[in-house]
Amino acid sequence: MPVSPETEWVLIASGLIAHADDELDGNEVERLMAIIDEQIPEEDYSDWLSLIGDKARLEAHYAALPDPPEAQHRVVLEQAWTMAMVDGDRSAAELVVLARIAERFGVEPMQLEFWRAAWTEAEQELAIRVAELAVVCLSNDDSLDEDDHSPFLDLIERLPTSHDERERLGALATQPPVDSAELARALAAMPRARRLQAFTLVAPLIQADAARARYIDIAKTAGLRDIAI
């Protein structure tokens, strides 16, 4: 199962979070599969999925892993933190697992708390911008066409945010879109990696030519001139 050490740690840490409550939620499985799709060679897909699905094997693999370099600690923990939100809630058990991994890395509790606050703010902004971007691209003047409602709501359900926030964002489907220029400026202010993540999440919903034109125009205004769809 040849992957980079950082990818291996992200997968293992995310898997441990998913297993924290002793039950793999459907959204958690979907996110884990997405991680695998993006970062693992196709020929190794089933091996990793099998490992992540087996809590005992996963714990054993975790125990045997060499610690990642200090420069990777925040990345690994952030991915695990995001994993804890894919079912719309963070349980005490998931937070305990995150703290256990951080303790192994030698991350102080106060540092972890500071990071968690920053990650929470960033993921909330990402969820809002993704929802707004989808509505702006798909809307015909006042709101989404009825055929676009279901794909839009499916997208909202995959965002790393709370159940209440997902409900609020889902309601955007029946509201006028935000100003596209303001949205582009808000996206431009985000780190490039998060901008790319936002456009990548929305891309599967873009089918019509008009939606594609709006998508590319906003991407360019937001500083992603090389984006393709």
mmCIF file of C-alpha atoms in Angstrom:
data_model
loop_
_atom_site.group_PDB
_atom_site.id
_atom_site.type_symbol
_atom_site.label_atom_id
_atom_site.label_comp_id
_atom_site.label_asym_id
_atom_site.label_seq_id
_atom_site.Cartn_x
_atom_site.Cartn_y
_atom_site.Cartn_z
ATOM 1 C CA MET A 1 0.000 0.000 0.000
ATOM 2 C CA PRO A 2 2.590 2.593 -1.100
ATOM 3 C CA VAL A 3 1.492 6.133 -0.216
ATOM 4 C CA SER A 4 3.369 9.095 1.188
ATOM 5 C CA PRO A 5 3.844 9.131 4.979
ATOM 6 C CA GLU A 6 1.674 12.246 5.286
ATOM 7 C CA THR A 7 -1.159 10.667 3.286
ATOM 8 C CA GLU A 8 -0.893 7.516 5.350
ATOM 9 C CA TRP A 9 -1.210 9.508 8.558
ATOM 10 C CA VAL A 10 -4.203 11.478 7.236
ATOM 11 C CA LEU A 11 -5.968 8.259 6.305
ATOM 12 C CA ILE A 12 -5.216 6.514 9.597
ATOM 13 C CA ALA A 13 -6.132 9.525 11.748
ATOM 14 C CA SER A 14 -9.341 10.107 9.797
ATOM 15 C CA GLY A 15 -10.213 6.437 10.107
ATOM 16 C CA LEU A 16 -9.706 6.517 13.867
ATOM 17 C CA ILE A 17 -12.023 9.516 14.133
ATOM 18 C CA ALA A 18 -14.638 7.753 12.014
ATOM 19 C CA HIS A 19 -14.503 4.724 14.330
ATOM 20 C CA ALA A 20 -14.589 6.808 17.534
ATOM 21 C CA ASP A 21 -18.239 6.035 18.248
ATOM 22 C CA ASP A 22 -17.813 2.371 17.184
ATOM 23 C CA GLU A 23 -19.985 2.884 14.130
ATOM 24 C CA LEU A 24 -19.030 4.068 10.665
ATOM 25 C CA ASP A 25 -21.601 6.633 9.519
ATOM 26 C CA GLY A 26 -22.499 6.675 5.823
ATOM 27 C CA ASN A 27 -21.115 10.194 5.376
ATOM 28 C CA GLU A 28 -17.911 9.171 7.124
ATOM 29 C CA VAL A 29 -17.475 6.219 4.776
ATOM 30 C CA GLU A 30 -18.139 8.507 1.802
ATOM 31 C CA ARG A 31 -15.492 10.989 2.961
ATOM 32 C CA LEU A 32 -12.974 8.238 3.625
ATOM 33 C CA MET A 33 -13.594 6.860 0.150
ATOM 34 C CA ALA A 34 -13.100 10.357 -1.269
ATOM 35 C CA ILE A 35 -9.762 10.616 0.532
ATOM 36 C CA ILE A 36 -8.786 7.256 -0.897
ATOM 37 C CA ASP A 37 -9.898 8.228 -4.409
ATOM 38 C CA GLU A 38 -7.850 11.417 -4.308
ATOM 39 C CA GLN A 39 -4.640 10.202 -2.710
ATOM 40 C CA ILE A 40 -4.235 6.465 -3.252
ATOM 41 C CA PRO A 41 -3.413 4.571 -6.463
ATOM 42 C CA GLU A 42 -6.413 2.733 -7.873
ATOM 43 C CA GLU A 43 -4.764 -0.653 -7.424
ATOM 44 C CA ASP A 44 -4.459 -0.017 -3.666
ATOM 45 C CA TYR A 45 -8.010 1.257 -3.180
ATOM 46 C CA SER A 46 -9.557 -1.949 -1.871
ATOM 47 C CA ASP A 47 -6.635 -2.676 0.471
ATOM 48 C CA TRP A 48 -6.935 0.715 2.147
ATOM 49 C CA LEU A 49 -10.709 0.572 2.329
ATOM 50 C CA SER A 50 -10.454 -2.826 3.990
ATOM 51 C CA LEU A 51 -7.916 -1.537 6.516
ATOM 52 C CA ILE A 52 -9.902 1.567 7.404
ATOM 53 C CA GLY A 53 -13.073 -0.460 7.787
ATOM 54 C CA ASP A 54 -11.481 -2.768 10.367
ATOM 55 C CA LYS A 55 -11.039 -0.930 13.664
ATOM 56 C CA ALA A 56 -8.712 -3.516 15.214
ATOM 57 C CA ARG A 57 -6.372 -3.515 12.209
ATOM 58 C CA LEU A 58 -6.523 0.270 12.058
ATOM 59 C CA GLU A 59 -5.517 0.621 15.714
ATOM 60 C CA ALA A 60 -2.644 -1.826 15.208
ATOM 61 C CA HIS A 61 -1.446 0.092 12.144
ATOM 62 C CA TYR A 62 -1.650 3.356 14.093
ATOM 63 C CA ALA A 63 0.416 1.918 16.933
ATOM 64 C CA ALA A 64 3.139 0.783 14.522
ATOM 65 C CA LEU A 65 3.371 4.024 12.501
ATOM 66 C CA PRO A 66 6.440 6.215 12.992
ATOM 67 C CA ASP A 67 5.430 9.694 14.129
ATOM 68 C CA PRO A 68 5.176 12.225 11.286
ATOM 69 C CA PRO A 69 7.539 15.209 11.153
ATOM 70 C CA GLU A 70 6.484 18.156 13.290
ATOM 71 C CA ALA A 71 5.704 20.176 10.151
ATOM 72 C CA GLN A 72 2.925 17.699 9.316
ATOM 73 C CA HIS A 73 1.263 17.601 12.742
ATOM 74 C CA ARG A 74 -1.197 20.412 12.055
ATOM 75 C CA VAL A 75 -2.190 19.051 8.625
ATOM 76 C CA VAL A 76 -2.883 15.567 9.961
ATOM 77 C CA LEU A 77 -4.862 16.839 12.931
ATOM 78 C CA GLU A 78 -6.874 19.256 10.777
ATOM 79 C CA GLN A 79 -7.885 16.449 8.412
ATOM 80 C CA ALA A 80 -8.945 14.344 11.384
ATOM 81 C CA TRP A 81 -10.878 17.324 12.813
ATOM 82 C CA THR A 82 -12.700 17.734 9.490
ATOM 83 C CA MET A 83 -13.470 14.021 9.526
ATOM 84 C CA ALA A 84 -15.229 14.481 12.852
ATOM 85 C CA MET A 85 -17.756 16.869 11.281
ATOM 86 C CA VAL A 86 -18.881 14.946 8.218
ATOM 87 C CA ASP A 87 -21.914 13.526 10.032
ATOM 88 C CA GLY A 88 -22.997 17.036 11.076
ATOM 89 C CA ASP A 89 -21.871 16.774 14.676
ATOM 90 C CA ARG A 90 -18.763 16.246 16.764
ATOM 91 C CA SER A 91 -19.095 13.744 19.565
ATOM 92 C CA ALA A 92 -17.107 13.678 22.782
ATOM 93 C CA ALA A 93 -15.617 10.358 21.680
ATOM 94 C CA GLU A 94 -14.286 11.940 18.472
ATOM 95 C CA LEU A 95 -12.721 14.805 20.402
ATOM 96 C CA VAL A 96 -11.048 12.320 22.735
ATOM 97 C CA VAL A 97 -9.497 10.509 19.759
ATOM 98 C CA LEU A 98 -8.284 13.800 18.288
ATOM 99 C CA ALA A 99 -6.727 14.770 21.631
ATOM 100 C CA ARG A 100 -5.088 11.341 21.888
ATOM 101 C CA ILE A 101 -3.437 11.751 18.488
ATOM 102 C CA ALA A 102 -2.349 15.302 19.335
ATOM 103 C CA GLU A 103 -0.865 14.103 22.618
ATOM 104 C CA ARG A 104 1.140 11.467 20.775
ATOM 105 C CA PHE A 105 2.513 14.225 18.517
ATOM 106 C CA GLY A 106 3.469 16.289 21.564
ATOM 107 C CA VAL A 107 0.974 19.049 20.736
ATOM 108 C CA GLU A 108 -0.020 20.983 23.841
ATOM 109 C CA PRO A 109 -3.763 21.067 24.676
ATOM 110 C CA MET A 110 -3.859 24.874 24.430
ATOM 111 C CA GLN A 111 -2.237 24.752 20.996
ATOM 112 C CA LEU A 112 -4.770 22.176 19.846
ATOM 113 C CA GLU A 113 -7.605 24.356 21.155
ATOM 114 C CA PHE A 114 -6.225 27.348 19.247
ATOM 115 C CA TRP A 115 -5.990 25.298 16.053
ATOM 116 C CA ARG A 116 -9.485 23.900 16.525
ATOM 117 C CA ALA A 117 -10.929 27.409 16.786
ATOM 118 C CA ALA A 118 -9.179 28.416 13.550
ATOM 119 C CA TRP A 119 -10.269 25.228 11.757
ATOM 120 C CA THR A 120 -13.869 25.687 12.847
ATOM 121 C CA GLU A 121 -13.953 29.253 11.533
ATOM 122 C CA ALA A 122 -12.362 28.187 8.240
ATOM 123 C CA GLU A 123 -14.703 25.261 7.689
ATOM 124 C CA GLN A 124 -17.746 27.434 8.392
ATOM 125 C CA GLU A 125 -16.563 29.961 5.820
ATOM 126 C CA LEU A 126 -15.897 27.188 3.320
ATOM 127 C CA ALA A 127 -19.402 25.778 3.760
ATOM 128 C CA ILE A 128 -20.982 29.193 3.222
ATOM 129 C CA ARG A 129 -18.915 30.001 0.123
ATOM 130 C CA VAL A 130 -19.513 26.582 -1.438
ATOM 131 C CA ALA A 131 -23.276 26.949 -0.997
ATOM 132 C CA GLU A 132 -23.250 30.503 -2.345
ATOM 133 C CA LEU A 133 -21.070 29.534 -5.305
ATOM 134 C CA ALA A 134 -23.390 26.677 -6.230
ATOM 135 C CA VAL A 135 -26.462 28.913 -6.063
ATOM 136 C CA VAL A 136 -24.857 31.708 -8.084
ATOM 137 C CA CYS A 137 -23.726 29.297 -10.804
ATOM 138 C CA LEU A 138 -26.965 27.319 -11.006
ATOM 139 C CA SER A 139 -29.545 30.079 -10.493
ATOM 140 C CA ASN A 140 -31.716 31.487 -13.205
ATOM 141 C CA ASP A 141 -32.337 34.986 -11.852
ATOM 142 C CA ASP A 142 -34.194 34.398 -8.580
ATOM 143 C CA SER A 143 -33.485 30.823 -7.442
ATOM 144 C CA LEU A 144 -32.422 27.340 -8.471
ATOM 145 C CA ASP A 145 -34.427 25.371 -11.004
ATOM 146 C CA GLU A 146 -36.341 22.528 -9.407
ATOM 147 C CA ASP A 147 -34.112 19.944 -11.121
ATOM 148 C CA ASP A 148 -31.065 21.419 -9.376
ATOM 149 C CA HIS A 149 -32.503 21.263 -5.853
ATOM 150 C CA SER A 150 -31.640 17.635 -5.133
ATOM 151 C CA PRO A 151 -27.980 17.802 -6.304
ATOM 152 C CA PHE A 152 -27.580 21.063 -4.387
ATOM 153 C CA LEU A 153 -28.956 19.583 -1.158
ATOM 154 C CA ASP A 154 -26.750 16.507 -1.617
ATOM 155 C CA LEU A 155 -23.756 18.856 -1.815
ATOM 156 C CA ILE A 156 -24.832 20.659 1.356
ATOM 157 C CA GLU A 157 -25.059 17.340 3.213
ATOM 158 C CA ARG A 158 -21.400 16.638 2.410
ATOM 159 C CA LEU A 159 -20.100 19.922 3.790
ATOM 160 C CA PRO A 160 -18.136 19.900 7.077
ATOM 161 C CA THR A 161 -20.617 21.876 9.125
ATOM 162 C CA SER A 162 -23.379 21.374 11.668
ATOM 163 C CA HIS A 163 -26.885 20.039 11.013
ATOM 164 C CA ASP A 164 -28.381 23.467 11.769
ATOM 165 C CA GLU A 165 -25.983 25.207 9.377
ATOM 166 C CA ARG A 166 -26.699 22.651 6.659
ATOM 167 C CA GLU A 167 -30.408 23.384 7.046
ATOM 168 C CA ARG A 168 -29.771 27.120 6.745
ATOM 169 C CA LEU A 169 -27.531 26.708 3.716
ATOM 170 C CA GLY A 170 -30.004 24.343 2.070
ATOM 171 C CA ALA A 171 -32.617 27.088 2.228
ATOM 172 C CA LEU A 172 -30.461 29.162 -0.145
ATOM 173 C CA ALA A 173 -31.891 27.031 -2.959
ATOM 174 C CA THR A 174 -35.118 29.023 -2.792
ATOM 175 C CA GLN A 175 -33.552 32.444 -2.284
ATOM 176 C CA PRO A 176 -32.030 34.954 -4.718
ATOM 177 C CA PRO A 177 -28.283 34.394 -5.212
ATOM 178 C CA VAL A 178 -25.726 36.677 -3.629
ATOM 179 C CA ASP A 179 -23.910 39.196 -5.812
ATOM 180 C CA SER A 180 -21.363 37.300 -7.891
ATOM 181 C CA ALA A 181 -18.739 40.050 -7.659
ATOM 182 C CA GLU A 182 -18.971 40.111 -3.860
ATOM 183 C CA LEU A 183 -18.751 36.324 -3.779
ATOM 184 C CA ALA A 184 -15.657 36.358 -5.995
ATOM 185 C CA ARG A 185 -13.979 38.855 -3.670
ATOM 186 C CA ALA A 186 -14.829 36.726 -0.632
ATOM 187 C CA LEU A 187 -13.411 33.648 -2.337
ATOM 188 C CA ALA A 188 -10.280 35.542 -3.376
ATOM 189 C CA ALA A 189 -9.625 36.348 0.291
ATOM 190 C CA MET A 190 -9.511 32.659 1.200
ATOM 191 C CA PRO A 191 -6.285 30.607 1.045
ATOM 192 C CA ARG A 192 -5.735 29.167 -2.423
ATOM 193 C CA ALA A 193 -6.150 25.577 -1.235
ATOM 194 C CA ARG A 194 -9.595 26.347 0.181
ATOM 195 C CA ARG A 195 -10.597 28.251 -2.947
ATOM 196 C CA LEU A 196 -9.688 25.216 -5.025
ATOM 197 C CA GLN A 197 -11.590 22.988 -2.610
ATOM 198 C CA ALA A 198 -14.696 25.172 -2.947
ATOM 199 C CA PHE A 199 -14.671 25.070 -6.747
ATOM 200 C CA THR A 200 -13.892 21.349 -6.780
ATOM 201 C CA LEU A 201 -16.906 20.637 -4.573
ATOM 202 C CA VAL A 202 -19.242 22.635 -6.820
ATOM 203 C CA ALA A 203 -17.848 21.395 -10.148
ATOM 204 C CA PRO A 204 -19.937 18.160 -10.370
ATOM 205 C CA LEU A 205 -23.137 20.257 -10.283
ATOM 206 C CA ILE A 206 -22.143 22.342 -13.297
ATOM 207 C CA GLN A 207 -23.801 20.975 -16.437
ATOM 208 C CA ALA A 208 -25.409 23.797 -18.427
ATOM 209 C CA ASP A 209 -23.314 26.176 -20.516
ATOM 210 C CA ALA A 210 -24.577 29.241 -18.655
ATOM 211 C CA ALA A 211 -23.630 27.707 -15.302
ATOM 212 C CA ARG A 212 -20.205 26.771 -16.648
ATOM 213 C CA ALA A 213 -19.612 30.325 -17.885
ATOM 214 C CA ARG A 214 -20.534 31.795 -14.492
ATOM 215 C CA TYR A 215 -18.353 29.210 -12.721
ATOM 216 C CA ILE A 216 -15.281 30.029 -14.817
ATOM 217 C CA ASP A 217 -15.858 33.784 -14.599
ATOM 218 C CA ILE A 218 -16.067 33.712 -10.789
ATOM 219 C CA ALA A 219 -13.029 31.439 -10.599
ATOM 220 C CA LYS A 220 -10.959 33.847 -12.690
ATOM 221 C CA THR A 221 -12.086 36.847 -10.651
ATOM 222 C CA ALA A 222 -11.204 34.912 -7.496
ATOM 223 C CA GLY A 223 -7.658 34.370 -8.772
ATOM 224 C CA LEU A 224 -8.013 30.864 -10.202
ATOM 225 C CA ARG A 225 -7.374 31.694 -13.839
ATOM 226 C CA ASP A 226 -6.161 28.211 -14.739
ATOM 227 C CA ILE A 227 -9.252 26.357 -13.489
ATOM 228 C CA ALA A 228 -10.955 24.006 -15.917
ATOM 229 C CA ILE A 229 -14.267 22.176 -15.903
#
